[in-house]
Structure formats: structure tokens, C-alpha cells
């Protein structure tokens, strides 16, 4: 299906097609929840979304270095090289790394504000040295670059039926909601890397600190104070989802099924965390396959409805890339990809 996506987006050069394909593979391997939702997008817009998320994943992998093969100084150097490569690519259209060439091409096609990439990389660099956040305000400053800007980068690709600045706060909030969900789901794994993303003041309000979290993680023992703090973190996250939700109706009707599916799937992670009684320090919460499949099927139905309505009326304003594209139609989910864990 990659060839159809690239053809529909008007991406013709062999090197550039290969770059976008690599981004798509990164998303399929690492971001399974959002990759599934992305299959609901109009086919001509998927490659751009893969480029944005592929670049974010590439930078995140540099910072996390899950194989622990690089020192902090080496990761900092790799991040600086990526930053320089991106700056060069945004100026010239070149770039050493394939993911950089793809994201620079997407930025040019859709007129994405390049300062958003600088903000993103600044937050990635913070992960090299910052291990916790004293307050929620401190965490929000970090998440502006690590999550909110992703939503803002997406807006020109998705298109809106209102002025973009009206939809922007909701798009930023959705990025933050998704990341807060990840922080809750991954709290144990992040602790293994020496990081705590839940704000210290929220934890302290329930008598929780790093030592207690580490004790629980090492021994596999629950603690009512930790559970209470996680319940509070879930409530905070759901508040952000409520802020984000009105923005879905502000998007081009053809992309709403994708974003609605992502909204539902990520919210499902919170549901699963609660169902498992907030034992995220000891096991990872995953939305059951049956629920993912049901969400995907509902999304396919919404796509079909959006296509039918588009044929009967003048379509909503959609993003217009700087280069001509050959438009395609969204297709259904392939069973193999819909069943990924």
C-alpha cells in the first residue's frame, strides 16, 4: 500500500520515496496505536503524517537509546547532528538521514512552521539531563515541545474547516493528552531509565516520591499511596482530553475518522489502566485487540460516510501542498495491520 500512498501524494523521486517508506516502517513498528488510526486518513495525506511521526520517533530513539550502547555525551552529539541535518534539509531540501529528508519535504509541501521542530528538539535534549519535573507547569513546558508541537505540525496536513488558529489549542491539547497517557502507561519503564514524568507535586500530595516508586517497581508490590497518585494523574489526563475533543469537529471531515479513532484508542489505554487497578509499575496496559478492531471498524464506517457526503456537497477546505498531488481515496484497513498488538 506504500506505493499507492506515495503516488497519491505526488512523491516521485526514488530517494524521497524511500525516505518516506522508512518513516512509515518506523511508525508501523513503534507507534502501533496511531499507525492503525492513520490507515483511516485520505491516502494522499498519510505519507506526510508518517514523515512527522517518523522524525519524532527517530529523535526519541536517539535520546532513549534502549540498548544502552551510547553515553549521554554521545547521545547529545547524535542529537546535535540530527538538528544540524534538519536545519540543512529545511534550507536546501537535502539531508543525510532519510527521515530528515522526508520531514523537510513535508514541511515544505505544507508550510509547517519550522520553529516547531526547534521546540521539539529542545524538549528531546531535556531528556538527556532532566529526570523529573517539580510541578505540572514544569511538565507542561516540556510537553509543549515534546507533544503539543506534534499536534500543531499535523494541522496543516489534516486541514481545518475553521481558521487554523482556532483549532490550534485543541490540536496541541490532543498531543499533550496522548503523551500524558503514555506517561501513565510507561511509568515503570521510564523509572527504569531514571525518569519520572508524573509531576512531583502531584505525587507528593499522595505521599509518593521516587524512593517509594522504585521500591514498588523492584518488589512488584502495590501501595495505596501510589494508586491514589495514579488515579489523580488519570483524572488530570482526562481533563486534557476534554479540552482537545472539540477540535476534532474543526478538522476536514475526511480526516476526522482518523483522529477520532486515535482519540478513542488512546483513551482506551486509560480505561485499561483503570481496569488493571493502576498496576502500571508492574505491567504494561494494552488495549485488547478486539477493542482495537472494533474502533477500526467504526472508523472505516465513518470514512465511508465522509466520502459519501463529500460526493453530495462541496468538500471542506483541505490543505494544499506546495507541489501538485494526485489525489486518491481512503481505503479500508488491511486485516494484518488491524490485528497488530
Short mmCIF file of C-alpha atoms in Angstrom, two decimals:
data_model
loop_
_atom_site.label_atom_id
_atom_site.label_comp_id
_atom_site.label_asym_id
_atom_site.label_seq_id
_atom_site.Cartn_x
_atom_site.Cartn_y
_atom_site.Cartn_z
CA UNK A 1 0.00 0.00 0.00
CA UNK A 2 3.02 2.32 0.37
CA UNK A 3 3.28 2.82 -3.38
CA UNK A 4 -0.33 3.98 -3.59
CA UNK A 5 0.18 6.45 -0.75
CA UNK A 6 3.31 7.89 -2.36
CA UNK A 7 1.71 8.14 -5.79
CA UNK A 8 -1.35 9.88 -4.34
CA UNK A 9 0.86 12.40 -2.53
CA UNK A 10 2.81 13.20 -5.70
CA UNK A 11 6.11 11.94 -4.26
CA UNK A 12 8.02 10.77 -7.30
CA UNK A 13 11.81 10.79 -6.72
CA UNK A 14 13.19 7.33 -5.82
CA UNK A 15 15.31 8.62 -2.92
CA UNK A 16 12.44 10.61 -1.47
CA UNK A 17 10.04 7.71 -1.87
CA UNK A 18 12.50 5.51 0.01
CA UNK A 19 12.79 8.15 2.76
CA UNK A 20 9.02 8.28 3.26
CA UNK A 21 8.82 4.49 3.21
CA UNK A 22 11.34 4.31 6.06
CA UNK A 23 9.24 6.71 8.10
CA UNK A 24 6.18 4.56 7.53
CA UNK A 25 8.05 1.47 8.72
CA UNK A 26 9.17 3.29 11.87
CA UNK A 27 5.57 4.13 12.69
CA UNK A 28 4.32 0.63 11.96
CA UNK A 29 6.95 -0.84 14.27
CA UNK A 30 6.86 1.64 17.16
CA UNK A 31 3.59 3.55 17.11
CA UNK A 32 1.06 0.79 16.59
CA UNK A 33 -1.93 2.61 18.08
CA UNK A 34 -1.54 5.72 15.96
CA UNK A 35 -0.38 3.77 12.91
CA UNK A 36 -3.68 1.90 12.98
CA UNK A 37 -5.61 5.17 13.14
CA UNK A 38 -3.52 6.66 10.33
CA UNK A 39 -4.83 3.97 7.98
CA UNK A 40 -8.14 5.88 8.11
CA UNK A 41 -6.66 9.06 6.60
CA UNK A 42 -7.20 10.06 2.98
CA UNK A 43 -4.49 8.18 1.17
CA UNK A 44 -2.73 11.31 -0.14
CA UNK A 45 -2.05 12.62 3.37
CA UNK A 46 -0.67 9.52 5.05
CA UNK A 47 2.90 9.90 3.87
CA UNK A 48 3.19 13.36 5.43
CA UNK A 49 1.89 12.08 8.75
CA UNK A 50 4.36 9.19 8.63
CA UNK A 51 7.17 11.67 7.99
CA UNK A 52 6.26 13.81 11.01
CA UNK A 53 5.91 10.86 13.35
CA UNK A 54 8.88 9.04 11.87
CA UNK A 55 11.14 12.01 12.56
CA UNK A 56 9.81 12.30 16.12
CA UNK A 57 10.41 8.59 16.68
CA UNK A 58 13.94 8.83 15.27
CA UNK A 59 14.86 11.63 17.69
CA UNK A 60 13.19 9.84 20.59
CA UNK A 61 15.18 6.68 19.89
CA UNK A 62 18.42 8.67 19.98
CA UNK A 63 17.52 10.05 23.39
CA UNK A 64 16.31 6.79 24.90
CA UNK A 65 18.99 4.51 23.38
CA UNK A 66 17.18 1.42 24.61
CA UNK A 67 20.22 -0.80 24.01
CA UNK A 68 22.26 1.43 26.37
CA UNK A 69 25.13 1.47 23.89
CA UNK A 70 25.74 5.24 23.93
CA UNK A 71 26.83 7.55 26.72
CA UNK A 72 24.85 10.73 27.44
CA UNK A 73 27.55 12.75 25.66
CA UNK A 74 27.31 10.52 22.61
CA UNK A 75 23.53 10.86 22.55
CA UNK A 76 23.85 14.63 22.87
CA UNK A 77 26.24 14.67 19.91
CA UNK A 78 23.87 12.49 17.85
CA UNK A 79 21.01 14.85 18.65
CA UNK A 80 23.09 17.87 17.61
CA UNK A 81 23.93 16.15 14.34
CA UNK A 82 20.26 15.47 13.75
CA UNK A 83 19.45 19.11 14.50
CA UNK A 84 22.10 20.31 12.05
CA UNK A 85 20.96 17.83 9.41
CA UNK A 86 17.38 19.07 9.77
CA UNK A 87 18.37 22.73 9.55
CA UNK A 88 20.31 21.98 6.35
CA UNK A 89 17.42 19.97 4.90
CA UNK A 90 14.87 22.68 5.65
CA UNK A 91 17.07 25.20 3.82
CA UNK A 92 18.12 23.11 0.86
CA UNK A 93 15.83 20.07 0.63
CA UNK A 94 18.81 17.80 1.22
CA UNK A 95 19.62 15.93 4.40
CA UNK A 96 21.79 12.96 5.32
CA UNK A 97 19.21 10.86 7.13
CA UNK A 98 16.21 9.59 5.13
CA UNK A 99 13.76 10.59 7.89
CA UNK A 100 15.17 14.11 7.79
CA UNK A 101 14.71 14.37 4.02
CA UNK A 102 11.12 13.17 4.34
CA UNK A 103 10.16 15.54 7.15
CA UNK A 104 11.82 18.51 5.45
CA UNK A 105 9.91 17.71 2.26
CA UNK A 106 6.66 17.53 4.25
CA UNK A 107 7.40 20.84 5.98
CA UNK A 108 7.93 22.48 2.60
CA UNK A 109 4.85 20.96 0.99
CA UNK A 110 2.51 22.01 3.77
CA UNK A 111 4.16 25.20 5.00
CA UNK A 112 4.75 23.89 8.53
CA UNK A 113 6.29 26.44 10.90
CA UNK A 114 9.93 25.38 11.28
CA UNK A 115 10.16 26.76 14.83
CA UNK A 116 8.00 23.83 15.90
CA UNK A 117 10.86 21.48 15.05
CA UNK A 118 13.28 23.57 17.12
CA UNK A 119 10.90 23.40 20.09
CA UNK A 120 10.60 19.64 19.66
CA UNK A 121 14.36 19.10 19.63
CA UNK A 122 14.79 21.33 22.69
CA UNK A 123 12.50 19.02 24.65
CA UNK A 124 14.33 15.96 23.34
CA UNK A 125 17.58 17.47 24.59
CA UNK A 126 16.00 17.99 28.02
CA UNK A 127 15.54 14.22 28.28
CA UNK A 128 19.32 13.83 28.32
CA UNK A 129 19.65 15.61 31.66
CA UNK A 130 16.24 16.20 33.27
CA UNK A 131 14.97 13.25 35.31
CA UNK A 132 11.85 14.67 36.95
CA UNK A 133 9.50 17.66 36.98
CA UNK A 134 8.69 19.52 40.23
CA UNK A 135 5.27 20.80 39.10
CA UNK A 136 2.69 20.25 36.38
CA UNK A 137 3.61 23.68 34.98
CA UNK A 138 7.19 22.46 34.57
CA UNK A 139 5.95 19.33 32.84
CA UNK A 140 3.69 21.36 30.54
CA UNK A 141 6.67 23.45 29.43
CA UNK A 142 8.45 20.22 28.46
CA UNK A 143 5.36 18.80 26.75
CA UNK A 144 4.94 21.92 24.62
CA UNK A 145 7.98 20.76 22.67
CA UNK A 146 7.57 17.01 23.04
CA UNK A 147 3.84 16.71 22.34
CA UNK A 148 1.89 19.92 21.69
CA UNK A 149 4.04 20.84 18.70
CA UNK A 150 3.27 17.47 17.09
CA UNK A 151 -0.40 18.38 17.07
CA UNK A 152 0.44 21.80 15.64
CA UNK A 153 2.64 20.27 12.93
CA UNK A 154 -0.24 17.99 11.97
CA UNK A 155 -2.82 20.74 11.45
CA UNK A 156 -1.60 21.95 8.03
CA UNK A 157 -1.61 18.34 6.82
CA UNK A 158 -5.03 17.48 8.18
CA UNK A 159 -6.78 20.69 7.14
CA UNK A 160 -9.49 22.55 9.04
CA UNK A 161 -12.96 23.98 8.43
CA UNK A 162 -12.22 26.92 10.73
CA UNK A 163 -9.26 29.31 10.82
CA UNK A 164 -6.22 27.27 11.81
CA UNK A 165 -5.50 29.42 14.87
CA UNK A 166 -8.93 28.48 16.25
CA UNK A 167 -8.18 24.77 16.02
CA UNK A 168 -4.57 25.06 17.21
CA UNK A 169 -5.17 24.98 21.01
CA UNK A 170 -7.24 21.82 20.67
CA UNK A 171 -4.65 20.16 18.44
CA UNK A 172 -1.92 21.00 20.95
CA UNK A 173 -4.07 19.65 23.79
CA UNK A 174 -4.61 16.37 21.95
CA UNK A 175 -0.86 15.91 21.59
CA UNK A 176 -0.47 16.56 25.32
CA UNK A 177 -3.31 14.14 26.18
CA UNK A 178 -1.67 11.38 24.16
CA UNK A 179 1.67 11.95 25.85
CA UNK A 180 0.20 12.06 29.35
CA UNK A 181 -1.44 8.74 28.53
CA UNK A 182 1.94 7.35 27.52
CA UNK A 183 3.50 8.66 30.73
CA UNK A 184 0.90 6.78 32.78
CA UNK A 185 1.22 3.59 30.76
CA UNK A 186 5.04 3.66 30.78
CA UNK A 187 5.70 4.91 34.30
CA UNK A 188 7.56 1.71 35.22
CA UNK A 189 9.69 1.63 32.08
CA UNK A 190 10.52 5.32 32.42
CA UNK A 191 11.54 4.74 36.03
CA UNK A 192 13.97 2.07 34.81
CA UNK A 193 15.58 4.79 32.67
CA UNK A 194 15.84 7.07 35.69
CA UNK A 195 12.96 9.35 34.66
CA UNK A 196 9.71 10.29 36.35
CA UNK A 197 7.33 12.27 34.19
CA UNK A 198 4.47 12.47 36.69
CA UNK A 199 4.82 15.84 38.45
CA UNK A 200 6.49 15.67 41.87
CA UNK A 201 3.85 17.89 43.47
CA UNK A 202 1.05 15.59 42.29
CA UNK A 203 2.91 12.57 43.68
CA UNK A 204 3.77 14.31 46.95
CA UNK A 205 0.13 15.22 47.52
CA UNK A 206 -0.47 11.49 47.96
CA UNK A 207 2.71 10.71 49.90
CA UNK A 208 4.64 9.35 46.91
CA UNK A 209 8.27 10.02 46.00
CA UNK A 210 10.94 8.39 43.82
CA UNK A 211 12.05 6.03 46.58
CA UNK A 212 8.55 4.64 47.02
CA UNK A 213 8.10 4.19 43.27
CA UNK A 214 11.43 2.36 43.00
CA UNK A 215 10.57 0.16 45.99
CA UNK A 216 7.28 -0.82 44.37
CA UNK A 217 8.86 -1.38 40.98
CA UNK A 218 11.66 -3.58 42.35
CA UNK A 219 9.48 -5.72 44.56
CA UNK A 220 6.34 -5.86 42.44
CA UNK A 221 4.37 -4.69 45.45
CA UNK A 222 1.42 -2.29 45.16
CA UNK A 223 0.92 0.62 47.51
CA UNK A 224 -2.33 2.55 48.12
CA UNK A 225 -0.48 5.87 48.01
CA UNK A 226 0.85 5.13 44.54
CA UNK A 227 -2.59 4.04 43.38
CA UNK A 228 -4.12 7.30 44.65
CA UNK A 229 -1.47 9.34 42.81
CA UNK A 230 -2.09 7.43 39.58
CA UNK A 231 -5.84 7.96 39.90
CA UNK A 232 -5.17 11.70 40.22
CA UNK A 233 -2.88 11.60 37.18
CA UNK A 234 -5.58 9.81 35.19
CA UNK A 235 -8.13 12.47 36.14
CA UNK A 236 -5.75 15.22 35.05
CA UNK A 237 -5.20 13.45 31.73
CA UNK A 238 -8.91 13.05 31.08
CA UNK A 239 -9.35 16.79 31.65
CA UNK A 240 -6.87 17.41 28.84
CA UNK A 241 -8.78 15.02 26.57
CA UNK A 242 -11.94 17.05 27.25
CA UNK A 243 -10.10 20.21 26.21
CA UNK A 244 -8.91 18.54 23.00
CA UNK A 245 -12.15 16.86 21.91
CA UNK A 246 -13.96 19.91 20.39
CA UNK A 247 -11.09 20.31 17.94
CA UNK A 248 -11.99 17.12 16.08
CA UNK A 249 -15.09 18.78 14.60
CA UNK A 250 -12.88 21.65 13.41
CA UNK A 251 -10.91 19.35 11.11
CA UNK A 252 -11.58 18.49 7.49
CA UNK A 253 -14.41 15.91 7.61
CA UNK A 254 -12.31 13.38 5.70
CA UNK A 255 -9.65 13.25 8.44
CA UNK A 256 -11.98 13.22 11.43
CA UNK A 257 -12.37 9.39 11.45
CA UNK A 258 -8.60 9.02 11.89
CA UNK A 259 -8.32 11.49 14.74
CA UNK A 260 -11.49 10.18 16.38
CA UNK A 261 -10.06 6.66 16.25
CA UNK A 262 -6.76 7.81 17.78
CA UNK A 263 -8.69 9.71 20.46
CA UNK A 264 -10.70 6.58 21.27
CA UNK A 265 -7.74 4.19 21.21
CA UNK A 266 -5.56 6.33 23.46
CA UNK A 267 -8.48 6.91 25.80
CA UNK A 268 -8.85 3.13 25.83
CA UNK A 269 -5.37 2.88 27.33
CA UNK A 270 -6.60 4.91 30.30
CA UNK A 271 -9.60 2.60 30.57
CA UNK A 272 -7.28 -0.41 30.61
CA UNK A 273 -5.04 1.18 33.26
CA UNK A 274 -8.09 1.63 35.49
CA UNK A 275 -9.33 -1.89 34.73
CA UNK A 276 -5.96 -3.27 35.86
CA UNK A 277 -6.30 -1.24 39.08
CA UNK A 278 -3.43 1.12 38.22
CA UNK A 279 -0.72 -1.55 38.37
CA UNK A 280 1.33 0.21 35.70
CA UNK A 281 4.53 -0.10 37.73
CA UNK A 282 4.33 -3.85 37.29
CA UNK A 283 2.74 -4.44 33.88
CA UNK A 284 2.01 -2.53 30.71
CA UNK A 285 -1.62 -1.66 29.94
CA UNK A 286 -2.61 -2.55 26.38
CA UNK A 287 -5.98 -2.04 24.69
CA UNK A 288 -7.35 -5.51 23.86
CA UNK A 289 -7.17 -6.49 20.20
CA UNK A 290 -10.93 -6.91 19.95
CA UNK A 291 -11.49 -3.32 21.09
CA UNK A 292 -8.88 -2.01 18.64
CA UNK A 293 -10.56 -3.91 15.83
CA UNK A 294 -13.97 -2.53 16.79
CA UNK A 295 -12.60 1.03 16.85
CA UNK A 296 -11.01 0.48 13.45
CA UNK A 297 -14.26 -0.87 12.01
CA UNK A 298 -16.17 2.15 13.32
CA UNK A 299 -13.56 4.38 11.73
CA UNK A 300 -13.93 2.66 8.38
CA UNK A 301 -17.69 3.28 8.56
CA UNK A 302 -17.05 6.98 9.29
CA UNK A 303 -14.66 7.17 6.34
CA UNK A 304 -17.31 5.71 4.05
CA UNK A 305 -19.85 8.21 5.37
CA UNK A 306 -17.46 11.13 4.87
CA UNK A 307 -16.77 10.02 1.29
CA UNK A 308 -20.49 9.73 0.54
CA UNK A 309 -21.20 13.20 1.95
CA UNK A 310 -18.26 14.67 0.05
CA UNK A 311 -19.78 13.48 -3.22
CA UNK A 312 -23.03 15.27 -2.42
CA UNK A 313 -21.65 18.66 -1.44
CA UNK A 314 -18.71 20.97 -1.92
CA UNK A 315 -15.89 19.48 0.19
CA UNK A 316 -14.43 21.36 3.14
CA UNK A 317 -11.23 23.27 2.61
CA UNK A 318 -8.30 20.89 2.55
CA UNK A 319 -4.57 21.52 2.80
CA UNK A 320 -2.93 22.36 -0.50
CA UNK A 321 0.68 21.21 -0.76
CA UNK A 322 3.16 23.47 -2.50
CA UNK A 323 3.60 20.86 -5.22
CA UNK A 324 0.81 19.23 -7.23
CA UNK A 325 -0.51 15.93 -5.97
CA UNK A 326 -2.64 13.19 -7.45
CA UNK A 327 -5.47 12.62 -5.05
CA UNK A 328 -6.51 9.14 -4.09
CA UNK A 329 -9.31 7.81 -1.90
CA UNK A 330 -9.01 6.40 1.60
CA UNK A 331 -9.14 2.65 1.76
CA UNK A 332 -10.12 0.16 4.43
CA UNK A 333 -7.89 -1.48 6.98
CA UNK A 334 -5.88 -4.49 5.99
CA UNK A 335 -6.54 -7.37 8.36
CA UNK A 336 -2.87 -7.98 9.08
CA UNK A 337 -2.26 -4.38 10.20
CA UNK A 338 -5.56 -4.13 12.08
CA UNK A 339 -4.52 -7.11 14.17
CA UNK A 340 -1.17 -5.82 15.31
CA UNK A 341 -0.65 -5.73 19.07
#
